[in-house]
Coordinates of C-alpha atoms in Angstrom, one line a residue:
Chain A
M1 CA 10.4 -7.1 17.2
Q2 CA 8.9 -4.6 14.9
G3 CA 6.2 -4.2 12.3
F4 CA 6.7 -4.6 8.5
L5 CA 9.5 -2.4 7.2
P6 CA 8.9 -1.0 3.7
G7 CA 12.4 -1.6 2.4
D8 CA 12.6 -5.2 3.5
T9 CA 9.0 -5.9 2.3
A10 CA 9.8 -4.5 -1.1
R11 CA 13.0 -6.6 -1.3
H12 CA 11.0 -9.7 -0.5
H13 CA 8.4 -8.9 -3.2
R14 CA 11.0 -8.3 -5.8
A15 CA 12.8 -11.6 -4.9
V16 CA 9.7 -13.8 -5.2
I17 CA 7.3 -12.1 -7.6
L18 CA 8.5 -13.5 -10.9
D19 CA 8.6 -17.1 -9.6
L20 CA 5.1 -16.6 -8.1
L21 CA 3.7 -15.3 -11.4
Q22 CA 5.1 -18.3 -13.2
E23 CA 3.8 -20.6 -10.6
A24 CA 0.3 -19.1 -10.9
L25 CA 0.2 -19.5 -14.6
T26 CA 1.5 -23.0 -14.5
E27 CA -0.9 -24.1 -11.8
A28 CA -3.9 -22.5 -13.6
G29 CA -2.7 -24.2 -16.8
L30 CA -2.9 -20.9 -18.7
T31 CA -0.6 -19.1 -21.2
S32 CA -0.2 -15.4 -21.3
Q33 CA -2.5 -15.2 -24.4
E34 CA -5.4 -16.5 -22.4
I35 CA -5.1 -13.8 -19.7
D36 CA -7.8 -11.1 -20.1
C37 CA -6.4 -8.4 -17.9
I38 CA -3.8 -7.6 -15.3
A39 CA -5.0 -6.4 -11.9
Y40 CA -2.6 -5.0 -9.3
T41 CA -2.8 -3.0 -6.1
K42 CA -2.8 0.8 -6.8
G43 CA -3.0 1.6 -3.0
P44 CA -3.3 2.3 -0.2
G45 CA -0.2 0.9 1.4
M46 CA 3.5 1.2 1.8
G47 CA 5.2 2.9 -1.2
A48 CA 8.2 0.7 -2.0
P49 CA 6.4 -2.6 -1.9
L50 CA 3.5 -1.2 -4.0
V51 CA 5.9 0.0 -6.6
S52 CA 7.7 -3.3 -6.7
V53 CA 4.6 -5.1 -7.8
A54 CA 3.2 -2.3 -10.0
V55 CA 6.2 -2.3 -12.2
V56 CA 5.9 -6.0 -12.9
A57 CA 2.1 -5.6 -13.6
R58 CA 2.8 -2.8 -16.1
T59 CA 5.6 -4.7 -17.7
V60 CA 3.6 -7.9 -18.4
A61 CA 0.6 -5.8 -19.4
Q62 CA 2.8 -4.2 -22.1
L63 CA 4.6 -7.4 -23.0
W64 CA 1.4 -9.3 -23.5
N65 CA -0.7 -6.4 -24.7
K66 CA -3.4 -6.7 -22.0
P67 CA -5.4 -4.1 -20.2
L68 CA -4.3 -3.0 -16.7
L69 CA -6.6 -2.5 -13.7
G70 CA -5.3 -0.5 -10.6
V71 CA -7.3 -1.8 -7.7
N72 CA -8.0 -0.2 -4.3
H73 CA -6.9 -2.6 -1.6
C74 CA -9.9 -2.0 0.7
I75 CA -12.3 -2.7 -2.2
G76 CA -10.3 -5.9 -2.8
H77 CA -11.3 -7.0 0.7
I78 CA -14.9 -6.1 0.2
E79 CA -15.3 -7.8 -3.2
M80 CA -13.6 -11.0 -1.9
G81 CA -15.8 -10.9 1.2
R82 CA -19.0 -10.6 -0.9
L83 CA -17.9 -13.4 -3.2
I84 CA -16.9 -15.9 -0.5
T85 CA -19.8 -15.3 1.9
G86 CA -22.6 -14.5 -0.6
A87 CA -23.6 -11.4 1.3
T88 CA -25.6 -9.2 -1.0
S89 CA -25.4 -5.7 0.4
P90 CA -23.8 -5.8 3.8
T91 CA -22.5 -3.1 6.1
V92 CA -18.7 -3.9 6.1
L93 CA -16.4 -3.7 9.0
Y94 CA -12.9 -3.6 7.6
V95 CA -10.3 -4.1 10.3
S96 CA -6.6 -4.8 9.8
G97 CA -3.2 -3.6 10.9
G98 CA -3.4 -0.7 8.5
N99 CA -7.1 0.1 8.2
T100 CA -10.2 0.4 10.3
Q101 CA -13.4 1.5 8.5
V102 CA -17.1 0.9 8.4
I103 CA -18.3 0.9 4.8
A104 CA -21.6 0.6 3.1
Y105 CA -22.4 0.7 -0.6
S106 CA -24.6 3.6 -1.7
E107 CA -25.1 5.1 -5.2
R108 CA -21.9 3.9 -6.9
R109 CA -19.6 4.4 -4.0
Y110 CA -18.3 2.4 -1.1
R111 CA -19.0 5.1 1.5
I112 CA -17.1 5.3 4.7
F113 CA -19.6 5.7 7.5
G114 CA -17.1 5.5 10.3
E115 CA -13.3 5.0 10.7
T116 CA -10.4 5.4 13.0
I117 CA -9.3 9.0 13.5
D118 CA -5.8 7.8 14.3
I119 CA -4.4 4.3 14.2
A120 CA -5.9 1.1 13.0
V121 CA -7.2 -1.4 15.5
G122 CA -4.7 -4.0 14.3
N123 CA -1.9 -1.6 14.7
C124 CA -3.0 -0.9 18.3
L125 CA -3.1 -4.7 19.1
D126 CA 0.3 -5.3 17.4
R127 CA 2.0 -2.5 19.2
F128 CA 0.6 -3.7 22.5
A129 CA 1.9 -7.1 21.8
R130 CA 5.4 -5.6 21.4
V131 CA 5.1 -4.0 24.8
L132 CA 4.3 -7.3 26.4
K133 CA 7.0 -8.9 24.2
I134 CA 4.4 -11.3 22.7
S135 CA 5.7 -13.4 19.8
N136 CA 5.0 -12.4 16.2
D137 CA 4.6 -16.1 15.3
P138 CA 2.2 -16.7 13.7
S139 CA 1.0 -13.1 14.3
P140 CA 0.8 -10.8 17.3
G141 CA -3.0 -10.6 17.0
Y142 CA -3.4 -14.3 17.0
N143 CA -1.3 -14.6 20.2
I144 CA -3.2 -11.8 21.9
E145 CA -6.4 -13.7 21.1
Q146 CA -5.1 -16.9 22.7
M147 CA -3.8 -15.1 25.8
A148 CA -7.1 -13.2 26.1
K149 CA -9.0 -16.5 26.4
R150 CA -7.1 -17.1 29.6
G151 CA -7.8 -13.6 31.0
K152 CA -10.0 -13.4 34.1
K153 CA -10.0 -9.8 35.2
L154 CA -11.5 -6.9 33.2
V155 CA -9.2 -3.9 33.6
E156 CA -11.1 -0.6 32.8
L157 CA -9.6 1.1 29.8
P158 CA -10.6 4.3 28.0
Y159 CA -13.5 3.8 25.6
T160 CA -13.2 6.1 22.7
V161 CA -16.1 6.2 20.3
K162 CA -16.5 9.6 18.8
G163 CA -19.8 9.7 17.0
M164 CA -19.5 7.4 14.0
D165 CA -15.7 7.2 14.5
V166 CA -13.2 5.5 16.8
S167 CA -9.8 6.4 18.2
F168 CA -7.1 3.9 19.4
S169 CA -4.0 5.9 20.2
G170 CA -5.3 7.0 23.6
I171 CA -6.1 3.5 24.6
L172 CA -2.7 2.3 23.4
S173 CA -0.8 4.8 25.5
F174 CA -3.0 4.2 28.5
I175 CA -2.5 0.5 28.3
E176 CA 1.3 0.8 27.6
D177 CA 1.6 2.7 30.9
A178 CA -0.8 0.6 32.8
A179 CA 1.0 -2.6 31.7
Q180 CA 4.3 -1.5 33.4
R181 CA 2.5 -0.5 36.6
M182 CA 0.1 -3.3 37.0
L183 CA 2.3 -6.1 36.0
A184 CA 5.0 -4.9 38.5
T185 CA 2.5 -4.8 41.4
G186 CA 0.9 -8.1 40.3
E187 CA -2.4 -6.3 40.1
C188 CA -3.2 -8.2 36.9
T189 CA -1.7 -10.7 34.5
P190 CA -0.7 -10.1 30.9
E191 CA -3.6 -12.4 30.0
D192 CA -6.0 -10.0 31.8
L193 CA -4.6 -7.1 29.8
C194 CA -5.0 -8.9 26.5
F195 CA -8.6 -9.8 27.5
S196 CA -9.4 -6.2 28.6
L197 CA -7.9 -4.6 25.5
Q198 CA -9.9 -6.9 23.1
E199 CA -13.1 -6.5 25.0
T200 CA -12.8 -2.7 24.9
V201 CA -11.7 -2.2 21.3
F202 CA -14.0 -4.8 19.9
A203 CA -17.0 -3.3 21.8
M204 CA -16.1 0.0 20.1
L205 CA -16.1 -1.6 16.7
V206 CA -19.4 -3.3 17.3
E207 CA -20.9 0.0 18.4
I208 CA -19.9 1.9 15.2
T209 CA -20.9 -0.9 13.0
E210 CA -24.3 -1.1 14.7
R211 CA -24.7 2.7 14.3
A212 CA -24.0 2.4 10.5
M213 CA -26.4 -0.5 10.2
A214 CA -29.1 1.4 11.9
H215 CA -28.5 4.4 9.6
C216 CA -28.7 2.3 6.5
G217 CA -31.4 -0.1 7.6
S218 CA -29.0 -2.9 6.9
Q219 CA -29.8 -6.6 7.6
E220 CA -26.3 -7.9 6.9
A221 CA -22.9 -7.3 8.4
L222 CA -19.6 -8.5 6.8
I223 CA -16.2 -8.5 8.6
V224 CA -13.1 -8.3 6.4
G225 CA -9.4 -7.7 7.0
G226 CA -6.8 -9.5 9.1
V227 CA -8.4 -8.6 12.5
G228 CA -11.6 -10.2 11.2
C229 CA -10.0 -13.6 11.8
N230 CA -10.4 -13.0 15.5
L231 CA -13.1 -15.3 16.8
R232 CA -14.0 -13.1 19.8
L233 CA -14.7 -10.2 17.5
Q234 CA -16.9 -12.4 15.4
E235 CA -18.7 -13.6 18.5
M236 CA -19.4 -10.1 19.7
M237 CA -20.6 -9.0 16.2
E238 CA -22.8 -12.0 16.0
T239 CA -24.5 -11.1 19.3
M240 CA -25.2 -7.6 18.1
C241 CA -26.5 -8.9 14.8
Q242 CA -28.8 -11.4 16.4
E243 CA -30.2 -8.6 18.6
R244 CA -31.1 -6.7 15.5
G245 CA -32.4 -9.7 13.5
A246 CA -29.4 -9.2 11.1
R247 CA -27.0 -11.7 9.6
L248 CA -23.3 -11.8 10.2
F249 CA -20.9 -12.9 7.4
A250 CA -17.2 -13.6 8.1
T251 CA -14.4 -15.4 6.3
D252 CA -11.5 -17.5 7.6
E253 CA -7.9 -16.6 7.6
R254 CA -7.4 -17.6 3.9
F255 CA -9.5 -14.6 2.9
C256 CA -9.5 -12.2 5.8
I257 CA -5.8 -11.6 5.6
D258 CA -4.4 -9.7 2.6
N259 CA -4.3 -11.9 -0.5
G260 CA -3.7 -11.5 -4.2
A261 CA -6.9 -13.2 -5.2
M262 CA -8.9 -10.4 -3.7
I263 CA -7.2 -7.9 -6.0
A264 CA -8.0 -10.2 -8.9
Q265 CA -11.6 -10.5 -7.8
A266 CA -12.1 -6.7 -7.6
G267 CA -10.1 -6.3 -10.8
W268 CA -12.4 -8.7 -12.6
E269 CA -15.5 -6.8 -11.4
M270 CA -13.9 -3.6 -12.6
F271 CA -12.9 -5.1 -16.0
R272 CA -16.3 -6.5 -16.6
A273 CA -17.8 -3.1 -15.9
G274 CA -15.5 -1.5 -18.5
H275 CA -12.8 0.1 -16.2
R276 CA -9.3 0.4 -17.6
T277 CA -6.3 2.0 -16.0
P278 CA -4.1 3.8 -18.6
L279 CA -0.4 3.6 -17.9
S280 CA -0.2 7.3 -17.2
D281 CA -2.8 6.9 -14.4
S282 CA -1.3 3.7 -13.0
G283 CA 1.0 5.2 -10.4
I284 CA 0.7 3.8 -6.9
T285 CA -0.6 5.9 -4.1
Q286 CA 0.0 5.4 -0.4
R287 CA -3.3 7.2 0.5
Y288 CA -6.3 6.0 -1.5
R289 CA -9.7 6.3 0.2
T290 CA -12.3 3.6 -0.4
D291 CA -14.8 6.2 -1.5
E292 CA -12.6 7.6 -4.3
V293 CA -13.5 4.7 -6.6
E294 CA -16.6 4.9 -8.8
V295 CA -18.2 1.5 -8.3
T296 CA -19.9 0.9 -11.6
W297 CA -20.3 -2.9 -11.2
R298 CA -23.1 -2.7 -8.7
D299 CA -26.5 -1.2 -8.8
Chain B
M1 CA 22.2 -5.7 -15.9
Q2 CA 23.3 -3.9 -19.0
A3 CA 25.5 -0.8 -19.0
A4 CA 23.9 1.3 -16.3
D5 CA 27.3 2.9 -16.0
A6 CA 26.7 6.6 -16.2
G7 CA 30.0 7.1 -17.8
A8 CA 28.9 5.2 -20.9
G9 CA 26.3 7.6 -22.0
G10 CA 25.4 10.1 -19.4
G11 CA 26.9 11.3 -16.2
A12 CA 28.3 14.5 -15.1
E13 CA 26.4 17.5 -16.2
G14 CA 27.4 20.7 -14.6
A15 CA 26.5 24.3 -14.7
D16 CA 25.5 24.1 -18.4
D17 CA 22.1 23.0 -17.1
G18 CA 21.7 26.4 -15.6
A19 CA 21.5 27.7 -19.1
D20 CA 18.1 26.2 -19.7
G21 CA 16.7 27.7 -16.5
P22 CA 14.8 30.9 -16.5
G23 CA 17.2 33.7 -17.2
S24 CA 15.7 36.3 -14.9
P25 CA 18.2 38.3 -13.0
G26 CA 18.2 39.0 -9.3
G27 CA 16.9 37.3 -6.2
A28 CA 13.3 36.9 -7.4
G29 CA 14.4 35.0 -10.5
E30 CA 16.6 32.6 -8.4
A31 CA 13.7 32.0 -6.0
T32 CA 11.5 31.1 -8.9
A33 CA 14.2 28.9 -10.4
A34 CA 14.7 27.1 -7.1
A35 CA 10.9 26.6 -6.7
L36 CA 10.8 25.1 -10.2
G37 CA 13.6 22.8 -9.1
R38 CA 16.1 24.1 -11.6
A39 CA 19.6 25.5 -11.1
P40 CA 19.8 29.2 -11.4
P41 CA 22.0 30.3 -14.2
V42 CA 25.7 30.6 -13.1
T43 CA 29.1 30.4 -14.6
R44 CA 30.9 27.2 -13.7
P45 CA 33.2 27.7 -10.8
R46 CA 36.8 26.7 -11.8
H47 CA 37.3 24.1 -9.1
A48 CA 33.7 22.6 -9.0
P49 CA 33.9 19.2 -7.3
R50 CA 33.0 16.3 -9.5
P51 CA 32.8 13.1 -7.4
G52 CA 33.1 9.9 -9.5
G53 CA 32.2 11.7 -12.7
D54 CA 28.6 10.7 -12.1
A55 CA 27.1 13.7 -10.5
A56 CA 27.9 17.3 -10.3
A57 CA 27.0 20.0 -7.9
T58 CA 26.2 23.4 -9.2
A59 CA 26.7 26.2 -6.7
G60 CA 23.9 28.7 -7.2
R61 CA 24.2 32.3 -6.2
T62 CA 21.9 31.6 -3.2
G63 CA 24.4 29.0 -1.9
G64 CA 21.9 26.2 -2.5
R65 CA 23.1 23.3 -4.7
T66 CA 21.3 21.4 -7.4
Y67 CA 22.6 18.0 -8.0
V68 CA 22.0 16.4 -11.4
F69 CA 22.5 12.7 -12.2
A70 CA 21.9 11.1 -15.6
L71 CA 21.7 7.5 -16.6
C72 CA 21.4 5.9 -20.1
V73 CA 20.2 2.3 -20.2
P74 CA 20.5 0.5 -23.6
F75 CA 17.8 -2.1 -24.5
P76 CA 17.9 -4.6 -27.3
S77 CA 15.1 -2.7 -29.1
A78 CA 13.1 0.5 -29.1
V79 CA 9.9 -1.5 -28.1
E80 CA 11.6 -2.8 -25.0
A81 CA 13.0 0.6 -24.0
E82 CA 9.4 2.0 -24.4
I83 CA 8.0 -0.8 -22.2
A84 CA 10.6 -0.2 -19.5
C85 CA 9.8 3.5 -19.6
G86 CA 6.0 2.7 -19.4
S87 CA 6.6 0.6 -16.3
L88 CA 9.0 2.9 -14.5
A89 CA 7.6 6.4 -15.2
P90 CA 4.2 6.4 -13.6
D91 CA 5.1 6.3 -9.9
A92 CA 5.7 9.7 -8.3
E93 CA 8.8 10.4 -6.3
P94 CA 8.2 10.3 -2.6
H95 CA 8.9 13.4 -0.4
G96 CA 6.8 15.6 -2.7
G97 CA 9.1 17.0 -5.4
V98 CA 12.4 17.4 -3.5
V99 CA 13.8 14.9 -6.1
E100 CA 12.7 15.2 -9.7
K101 CA 13.1 12.4 -12.1
Q102 CA 12.4 12.4 -15.8
L103 CA 12.4 9.4 -18.2
T104 CA 12.7 9.6 -21.9
V105 CA 13.3 7.1 -24.7
R106 CA 15.7 7.9 -27.5
G107 CA 15.8 5.0 -30.0
S108 CA 16.5 1.9 -27.9
V109 CA 17.9 3.8 -25.0
L110 CA 16.1 4.7 -21.8
A111 CA 17.5 8.0 -20.6
V112 CA 16.8 9.0 -17.0
R113 CA 17.6 12.3 -15.5
W114 CA 17.5 13.4 -11.9
R115 CA 17.5 16.8 -10.3
A116 CA 17.6 17.3 -6.5
T117 CA 18.7 19.7 -3.9
N118 CA 19.1 17.0 -1.2
P119 CA 22.0 14.6 -2.0
R120 CA 20.8 11.9 0.5
L121 CA 17.4 11.7 -1.0
L122 CA 18.9 11.8 -4.5
R123 CA 21.0 8.8 -3.7
I124 CA 18.1 6.9 -2.2
S125 CA 16.0 7.7 -5.3
I126 CA 18.8 6.4 -7.6
I127 CA 19.3 3.2 -5.7
S128 CA 15.6 2.6 -5.5
F129 CA 15.3 3.2 -9.3
L130 CA 18.0 0.8 -10.0
D131 CA 16.3 -1.9 -8.0
Q132 CA 13.0 -1.4 -9.9
L133 CA 14.8 -1.2 -13.2
S134 CA 16.5 -4.5 -12.5
L135 CA 13.1 -6.1 -11.7
V136 CA 11.7 -4.7 -15.0
M137 CA 14.5 -6.2 -16.9
R138 CA 14.2 -9.5 -15.3
T139 CA 10.5 -9.5 -16.0
M140 CA 11.1 -8.8 -19.7
Q141 CA 13.8 -11.5 -19.9
R142 CA 11.5 -14.0 -18.2
F143 CA 8.1 -13.2 -19.8
G144 CA 9.1 -11.5 -23.0
P145 CA 9.6 -11.1 -25.9
P146 CA 6.9 -8.5 -26.5
A147 CA 3.8 -10.0 -28.2
T148 CA 3.2 -8.7 -31.7
R149 CA 0.9 -5.8 -31.7

C-alpha cells in the first residue's frame, strides 16, 4: 500500500485523457468551434501527471486556435467552493493529501494566512492509515473516519499549532511509535487511535481557521479539498462558527475532492477577466503558491 | 509513431559538438564550459565508444562526459510540427538543468537535442519525452486537422 506514484499516475492520465475529452464534448453536445478557451492545471502537483495533461491542452488549443489558461489547483478548489456554496467572501480552509492552507481574499490575492510547515493533514492521515494497514478503498481518510466513530478513548497526542501555522510530521512520528506500543499492550484499540488523531489534527485546523477569521473579521468559513469531506471536521468547524456567529460552507465529495470542473470554473473566471496564458508561459510547475496569482476577477 | 529512429535523421554526434563550445584554454575555460552544460573542446579519441549509434560520449579533459542525443520527428506538415513543438517545449526538465533539451522546427520536422552529464537522467528524459510525444501525436490524429487560421 502506498500513495499515488507519479509515473503510474501519468501513465493513467495519458491512457484515458483523449477518450475523456471526446466524452466531455459529446455529453455537452459541443463541437470544438464552440469552445471558448482551454483551461488546464499549471500546478502545484506532481510533475509527470501535470505534463501529461498540459501537452494535450496545448495541442488542442493550437489545433482549434483557442486561448489557453493555466490554472492554479488551489484556486480551482476555492472558485468551485464559492460557486457551489454561494459563499461570498469566506475564510477558506483548504485541506487535502497535498495541501493544508488557510486562505482569505484580500486586494487581488488569495492570501495564505496559515499553512502547514511540513506535511499536509491528508498526508498525515493517509500515512497513519498505512501504519495500521487500513484499506485504501474507497480512501484511507474515509476509512479512518469510519473507524474513529467507534473510538472511545482519547489518547493524548502532541498538539502543534505554531502561531498561524500547523505542523503534522511530529504528530505522525509520535503516533506511528505509539501505535506499535499501545496496540501490543492492548492499552487502546486502532479505533481509539483514529479517533484521537482526528480530534487532535482537526482541533488544530479549527484553531488556525478561527485565528484567520478573527484577523479578517470574517463571517463565513468555507472548507475545500478532499479532507473537507470528513463529517467530523465539518462538525467541529460548525461548532466554532456558531460560537462566532459565522456561517460554515462545505461541499460534498463530488466537489471537495480534486475534479476537472473546478479547473474549468477558475479558468472561466480568469478568461472573463482577460487572463491568457501564452504558450511560452504555459509550463507546469510543481510548486505554485496560491498567492502568486493576481486575482483580477474579484473586487 | 512515425520514424523516431535516431538513425533516420539524427543520432550520434560526437566531439564535433565541442567545437561550438567556448574555446577558452585551461581549467577555467573547461569549468565554465561545464557550467554552461557544454562539452569542452577536445579532439575525438580514436576509440570513442558509440553504443547503438544513437548517443555518443565525449571525454572531456576534466574526465567528465557530456552525452548528446538527437532525434528528428517528421510530421505531415510544418503546421503540425510547430504545434508539436509548442506543446512539448514549455515544460522545464526536472532536476534543475542536469539534462538540457532543445526543440526546433525545420520545415515539417521537429528536431530535438539533448545534452546531459548523467546518462541515467538522460535516458529517463528521453523515455519521458517519447511518451509525451506519442500523446501529442495521438491528440493531433484524434482532434486534428488544425483549424484554418
